[in-house]
Coordinates of N, CA and C in Angstrom, one line a residue:
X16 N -10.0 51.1 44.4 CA -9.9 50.1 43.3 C -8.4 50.0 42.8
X17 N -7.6 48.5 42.8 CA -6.5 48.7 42.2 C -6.1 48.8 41.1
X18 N -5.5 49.5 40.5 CA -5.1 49.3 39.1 C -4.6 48.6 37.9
X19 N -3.7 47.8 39.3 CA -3.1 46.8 38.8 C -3.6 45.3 38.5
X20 N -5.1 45.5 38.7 CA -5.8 44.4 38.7 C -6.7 44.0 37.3
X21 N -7.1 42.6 36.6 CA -7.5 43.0 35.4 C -9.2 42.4 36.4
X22 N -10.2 43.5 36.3 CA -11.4 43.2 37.0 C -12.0 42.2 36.0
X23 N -12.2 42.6 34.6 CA -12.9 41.7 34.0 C -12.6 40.5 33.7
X24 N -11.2 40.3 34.1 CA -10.8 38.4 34.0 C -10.8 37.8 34.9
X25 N -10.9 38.6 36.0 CA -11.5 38.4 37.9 C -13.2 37.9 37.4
X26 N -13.7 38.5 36.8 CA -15.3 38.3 36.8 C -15.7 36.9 35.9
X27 N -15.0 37.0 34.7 CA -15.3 36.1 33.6 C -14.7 34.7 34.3
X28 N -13.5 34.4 35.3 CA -12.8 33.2 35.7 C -14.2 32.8 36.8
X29 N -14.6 33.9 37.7 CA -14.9 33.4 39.1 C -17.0 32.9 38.4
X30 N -16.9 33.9 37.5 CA -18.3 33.1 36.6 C -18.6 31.6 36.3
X31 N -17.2 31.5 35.4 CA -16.7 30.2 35.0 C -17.0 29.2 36.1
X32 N -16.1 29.5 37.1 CA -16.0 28.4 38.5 C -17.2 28.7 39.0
X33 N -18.3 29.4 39.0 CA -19.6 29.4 39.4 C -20.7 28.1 39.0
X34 N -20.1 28.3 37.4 CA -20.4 27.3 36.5 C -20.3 26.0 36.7
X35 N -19.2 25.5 37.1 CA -18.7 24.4 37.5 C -18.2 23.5 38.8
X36 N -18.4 24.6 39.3 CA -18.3 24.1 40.9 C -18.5 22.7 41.6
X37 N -20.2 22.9 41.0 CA -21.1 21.5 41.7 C -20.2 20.4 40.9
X38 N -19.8 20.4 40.1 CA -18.9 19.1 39.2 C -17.9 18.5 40.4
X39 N -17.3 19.4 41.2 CA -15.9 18.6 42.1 C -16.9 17.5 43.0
X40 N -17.9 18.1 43.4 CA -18.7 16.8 44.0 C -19.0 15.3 43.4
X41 N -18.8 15.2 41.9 CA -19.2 14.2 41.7 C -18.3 13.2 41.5
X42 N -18.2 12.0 40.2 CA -18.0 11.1 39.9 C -16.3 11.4 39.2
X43 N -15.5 11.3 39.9 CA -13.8 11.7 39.8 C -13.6 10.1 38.3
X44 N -12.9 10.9 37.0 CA -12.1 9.2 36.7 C -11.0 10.6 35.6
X45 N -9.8 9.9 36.0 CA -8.8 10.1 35.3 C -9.1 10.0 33.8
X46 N -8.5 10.4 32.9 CA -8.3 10.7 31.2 C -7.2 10.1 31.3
X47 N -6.7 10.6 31.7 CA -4.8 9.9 31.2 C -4.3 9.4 32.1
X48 N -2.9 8.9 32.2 CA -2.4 8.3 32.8 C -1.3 9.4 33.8
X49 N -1.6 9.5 35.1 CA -0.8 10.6 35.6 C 0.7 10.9 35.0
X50 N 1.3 12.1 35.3 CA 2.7 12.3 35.3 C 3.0 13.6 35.3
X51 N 4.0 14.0 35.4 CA 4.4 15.0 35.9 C 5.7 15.3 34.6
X52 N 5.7 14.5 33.5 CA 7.0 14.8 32.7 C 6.3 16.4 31.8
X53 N 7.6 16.8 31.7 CA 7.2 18.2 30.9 C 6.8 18.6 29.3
X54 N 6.6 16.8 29.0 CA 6.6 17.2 27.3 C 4.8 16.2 27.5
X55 N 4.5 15.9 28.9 CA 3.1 14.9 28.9 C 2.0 16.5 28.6
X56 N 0.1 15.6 28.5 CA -0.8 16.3 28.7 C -1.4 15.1 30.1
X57 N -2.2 16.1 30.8 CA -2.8 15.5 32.1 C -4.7 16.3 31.6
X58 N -5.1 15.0 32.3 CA -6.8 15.6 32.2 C -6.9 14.3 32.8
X59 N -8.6 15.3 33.5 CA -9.3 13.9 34.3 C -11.1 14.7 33.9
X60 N -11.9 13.9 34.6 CA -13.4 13.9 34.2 C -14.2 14.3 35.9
X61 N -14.8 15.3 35.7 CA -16.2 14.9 37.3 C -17.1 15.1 36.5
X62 N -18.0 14.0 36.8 CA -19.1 14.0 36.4 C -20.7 14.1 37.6
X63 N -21.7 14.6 37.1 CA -22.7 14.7 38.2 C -24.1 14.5 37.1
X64 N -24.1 12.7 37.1 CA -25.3 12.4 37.0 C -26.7 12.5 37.6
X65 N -26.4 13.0 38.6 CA -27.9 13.6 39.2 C -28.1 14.9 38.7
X66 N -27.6 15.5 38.4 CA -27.6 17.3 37.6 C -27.4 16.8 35.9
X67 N -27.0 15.9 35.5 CA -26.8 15.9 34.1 C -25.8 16.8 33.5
X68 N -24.8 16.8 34.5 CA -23.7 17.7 33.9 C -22.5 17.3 34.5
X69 N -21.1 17.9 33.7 CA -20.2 17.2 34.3 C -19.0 18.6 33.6
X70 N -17.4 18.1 33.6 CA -16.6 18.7 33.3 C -15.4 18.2 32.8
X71 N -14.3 18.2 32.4 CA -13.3 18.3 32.0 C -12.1 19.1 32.1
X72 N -10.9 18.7 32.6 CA -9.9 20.1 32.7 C -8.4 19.2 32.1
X73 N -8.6 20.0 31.2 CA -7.5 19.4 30.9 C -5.9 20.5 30.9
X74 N -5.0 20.2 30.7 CA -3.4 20.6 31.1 C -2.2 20.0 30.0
X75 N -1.6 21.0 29.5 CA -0.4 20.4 28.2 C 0.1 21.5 28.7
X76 N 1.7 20.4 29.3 CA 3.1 21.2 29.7 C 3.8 22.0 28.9
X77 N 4.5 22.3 29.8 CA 5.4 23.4 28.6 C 5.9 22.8 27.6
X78 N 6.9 21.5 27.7 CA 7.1 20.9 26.6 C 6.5 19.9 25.6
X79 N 4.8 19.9 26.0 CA 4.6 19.0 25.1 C 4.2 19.6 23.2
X80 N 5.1 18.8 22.9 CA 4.9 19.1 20.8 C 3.2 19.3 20.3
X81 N 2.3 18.0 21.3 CA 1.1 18.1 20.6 C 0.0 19.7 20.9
X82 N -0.6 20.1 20.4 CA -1.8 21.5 20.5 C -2.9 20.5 20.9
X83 N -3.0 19.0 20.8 CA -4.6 18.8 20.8 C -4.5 17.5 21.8
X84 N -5.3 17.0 22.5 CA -5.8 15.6 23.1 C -7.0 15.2 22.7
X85 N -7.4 14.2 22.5 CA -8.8 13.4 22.2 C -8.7 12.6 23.5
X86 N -10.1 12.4 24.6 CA -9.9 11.9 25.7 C -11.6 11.5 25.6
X87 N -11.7 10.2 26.1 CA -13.1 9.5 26.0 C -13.4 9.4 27.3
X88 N -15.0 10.2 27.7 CA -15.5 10.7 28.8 C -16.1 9.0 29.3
X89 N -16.2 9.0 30.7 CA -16.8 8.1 31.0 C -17.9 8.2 31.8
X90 N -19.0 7.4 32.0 CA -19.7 7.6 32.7 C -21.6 8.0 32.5
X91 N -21.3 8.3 31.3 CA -22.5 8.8 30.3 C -23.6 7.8 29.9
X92 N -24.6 8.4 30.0 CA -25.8 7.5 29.3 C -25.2 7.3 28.0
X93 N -25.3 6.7 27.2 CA -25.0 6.9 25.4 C -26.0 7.6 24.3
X94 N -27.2 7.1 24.8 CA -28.3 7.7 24.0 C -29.0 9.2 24.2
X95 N -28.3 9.7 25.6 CA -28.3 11.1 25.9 C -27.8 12.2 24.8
X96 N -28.2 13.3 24.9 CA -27.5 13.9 24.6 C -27.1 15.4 25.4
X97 N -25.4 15.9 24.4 CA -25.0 16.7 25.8 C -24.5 18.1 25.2
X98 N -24.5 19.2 25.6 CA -24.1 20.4 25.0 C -22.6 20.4 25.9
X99 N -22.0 20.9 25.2 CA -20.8 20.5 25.5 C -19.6 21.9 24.7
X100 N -19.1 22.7 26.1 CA -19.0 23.9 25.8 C -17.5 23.8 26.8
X101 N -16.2 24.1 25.7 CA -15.1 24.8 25.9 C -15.2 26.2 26.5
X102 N -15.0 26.6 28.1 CA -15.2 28.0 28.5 C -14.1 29.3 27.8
X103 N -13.3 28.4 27.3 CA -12.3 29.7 26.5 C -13.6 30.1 25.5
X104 N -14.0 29.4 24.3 CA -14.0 29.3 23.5 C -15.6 29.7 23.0
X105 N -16.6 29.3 24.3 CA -17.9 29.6 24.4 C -18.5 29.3 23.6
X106 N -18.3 28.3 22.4 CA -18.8 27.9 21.1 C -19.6 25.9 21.2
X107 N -20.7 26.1 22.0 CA -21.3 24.9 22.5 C -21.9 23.9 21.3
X108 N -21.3 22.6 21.2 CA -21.2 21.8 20.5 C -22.6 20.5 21.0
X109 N -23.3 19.9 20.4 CA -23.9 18.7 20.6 C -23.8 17.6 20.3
X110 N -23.4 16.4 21.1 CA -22.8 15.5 20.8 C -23.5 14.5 22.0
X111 N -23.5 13.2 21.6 CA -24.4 12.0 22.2 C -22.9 11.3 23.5
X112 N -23.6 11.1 24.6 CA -23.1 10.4 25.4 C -22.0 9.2 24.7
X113 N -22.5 8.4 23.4 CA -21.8 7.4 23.2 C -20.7 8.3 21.8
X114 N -21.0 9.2 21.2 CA -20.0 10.0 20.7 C -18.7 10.1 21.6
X115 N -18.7 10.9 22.5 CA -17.9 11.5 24.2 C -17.4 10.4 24.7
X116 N -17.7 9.1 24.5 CA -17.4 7.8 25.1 C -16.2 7.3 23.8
X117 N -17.0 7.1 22.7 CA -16.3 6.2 21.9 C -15.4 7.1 20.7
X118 N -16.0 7.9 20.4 CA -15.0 9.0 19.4 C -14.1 9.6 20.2
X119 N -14.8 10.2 21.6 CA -13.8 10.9 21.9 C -13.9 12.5 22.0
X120 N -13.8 13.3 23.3 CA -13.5 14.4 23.1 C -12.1 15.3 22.5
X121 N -12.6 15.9 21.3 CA -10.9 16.4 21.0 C -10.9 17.8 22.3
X122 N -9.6 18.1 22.9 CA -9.1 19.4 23.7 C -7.8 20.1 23.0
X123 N -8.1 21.1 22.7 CA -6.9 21.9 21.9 C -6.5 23.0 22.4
X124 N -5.1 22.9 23.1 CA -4.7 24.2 23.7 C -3.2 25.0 23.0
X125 N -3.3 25.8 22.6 CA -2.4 26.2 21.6 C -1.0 26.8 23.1
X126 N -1.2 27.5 23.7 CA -0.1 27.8 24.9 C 0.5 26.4 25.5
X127 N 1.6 26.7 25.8 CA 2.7 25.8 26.2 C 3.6 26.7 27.5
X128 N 2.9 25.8 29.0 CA 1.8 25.6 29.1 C 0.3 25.8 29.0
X129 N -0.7 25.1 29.2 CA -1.6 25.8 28.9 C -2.4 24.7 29.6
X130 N -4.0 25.2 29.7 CA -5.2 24.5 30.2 C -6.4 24.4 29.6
X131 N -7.1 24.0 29.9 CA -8.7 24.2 29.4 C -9.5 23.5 30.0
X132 N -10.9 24.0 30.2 CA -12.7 23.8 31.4 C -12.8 23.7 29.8
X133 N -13.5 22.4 29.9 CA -15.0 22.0 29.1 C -15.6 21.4 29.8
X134 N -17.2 22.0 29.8 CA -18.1 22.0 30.6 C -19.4 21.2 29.8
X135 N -20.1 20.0 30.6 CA -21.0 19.5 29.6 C -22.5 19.4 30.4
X136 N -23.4 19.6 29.4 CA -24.6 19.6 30.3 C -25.6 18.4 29.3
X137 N -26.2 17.9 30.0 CA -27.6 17.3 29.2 C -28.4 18.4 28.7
X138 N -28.6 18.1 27.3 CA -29.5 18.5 26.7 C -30.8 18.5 26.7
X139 N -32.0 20.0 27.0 CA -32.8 19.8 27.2 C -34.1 19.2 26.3
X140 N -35.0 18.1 27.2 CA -36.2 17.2 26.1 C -35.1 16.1 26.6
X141 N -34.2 15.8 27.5 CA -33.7 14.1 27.7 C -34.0 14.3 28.9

């Protein structure tokens, strides 16, 4: 066993992507508008309407000033509803398809650079 290795952030990452995996198969739509400048934020959407769940990954470069993005999910029933869980964060929120659509998901990443998996599932009884 190496030492140099941190096992339990090997376990908690490859969990995560266990999590979310089935999401690359689905319904691809851009959040923003691509770029590669170093003060932008990048995020896009997979969604998997036949599973009722989908994802979000969003990205703020090294130089961007803002901590937060608000990005409006597409693709959602409206009258659904969806638990809706930041993997850093593990603190699962409920919020209606047309919420996620028209308000808006806020993503807040305090590192520069930095990332974040929000992961959304349909709520069970829809």
């Amino acid at each position: 066993r190496r030492k140099d290795l941190d096992y339990e952030m090997i376990r908690r990452v490859l969990g995560q992507w266990r999590e979310f995996a089935p999401c690359f198969l689905g319904d691809y739509y851009p959040l923003t508008a691509y770029s590669v400048a170093r003060n932008s934020w990048i995020a896009w959407q997979f969604d998997r309407p036949d599973l009722g769940m989908g994802m979000v990954q969003a990205f703020r470069r090294e130089e961007s000033p803002y901590e937060a993005l608000r990005v409006k999910l597409r693709g959602l029933v409206a009258d659904d509803r969806f638990v809706v869980t930041d993997l850093d964060r593990r603190r699962p929120v409920e919020m209606t398809g047309r919420q996620l659509a028209e308000a808006g998901l806020a993503v807040a990443i305090e590192q520069q650079p930095g990332s974040a998996v929000i992961t959304y599932r349909r709520a069970r009884g829809k």
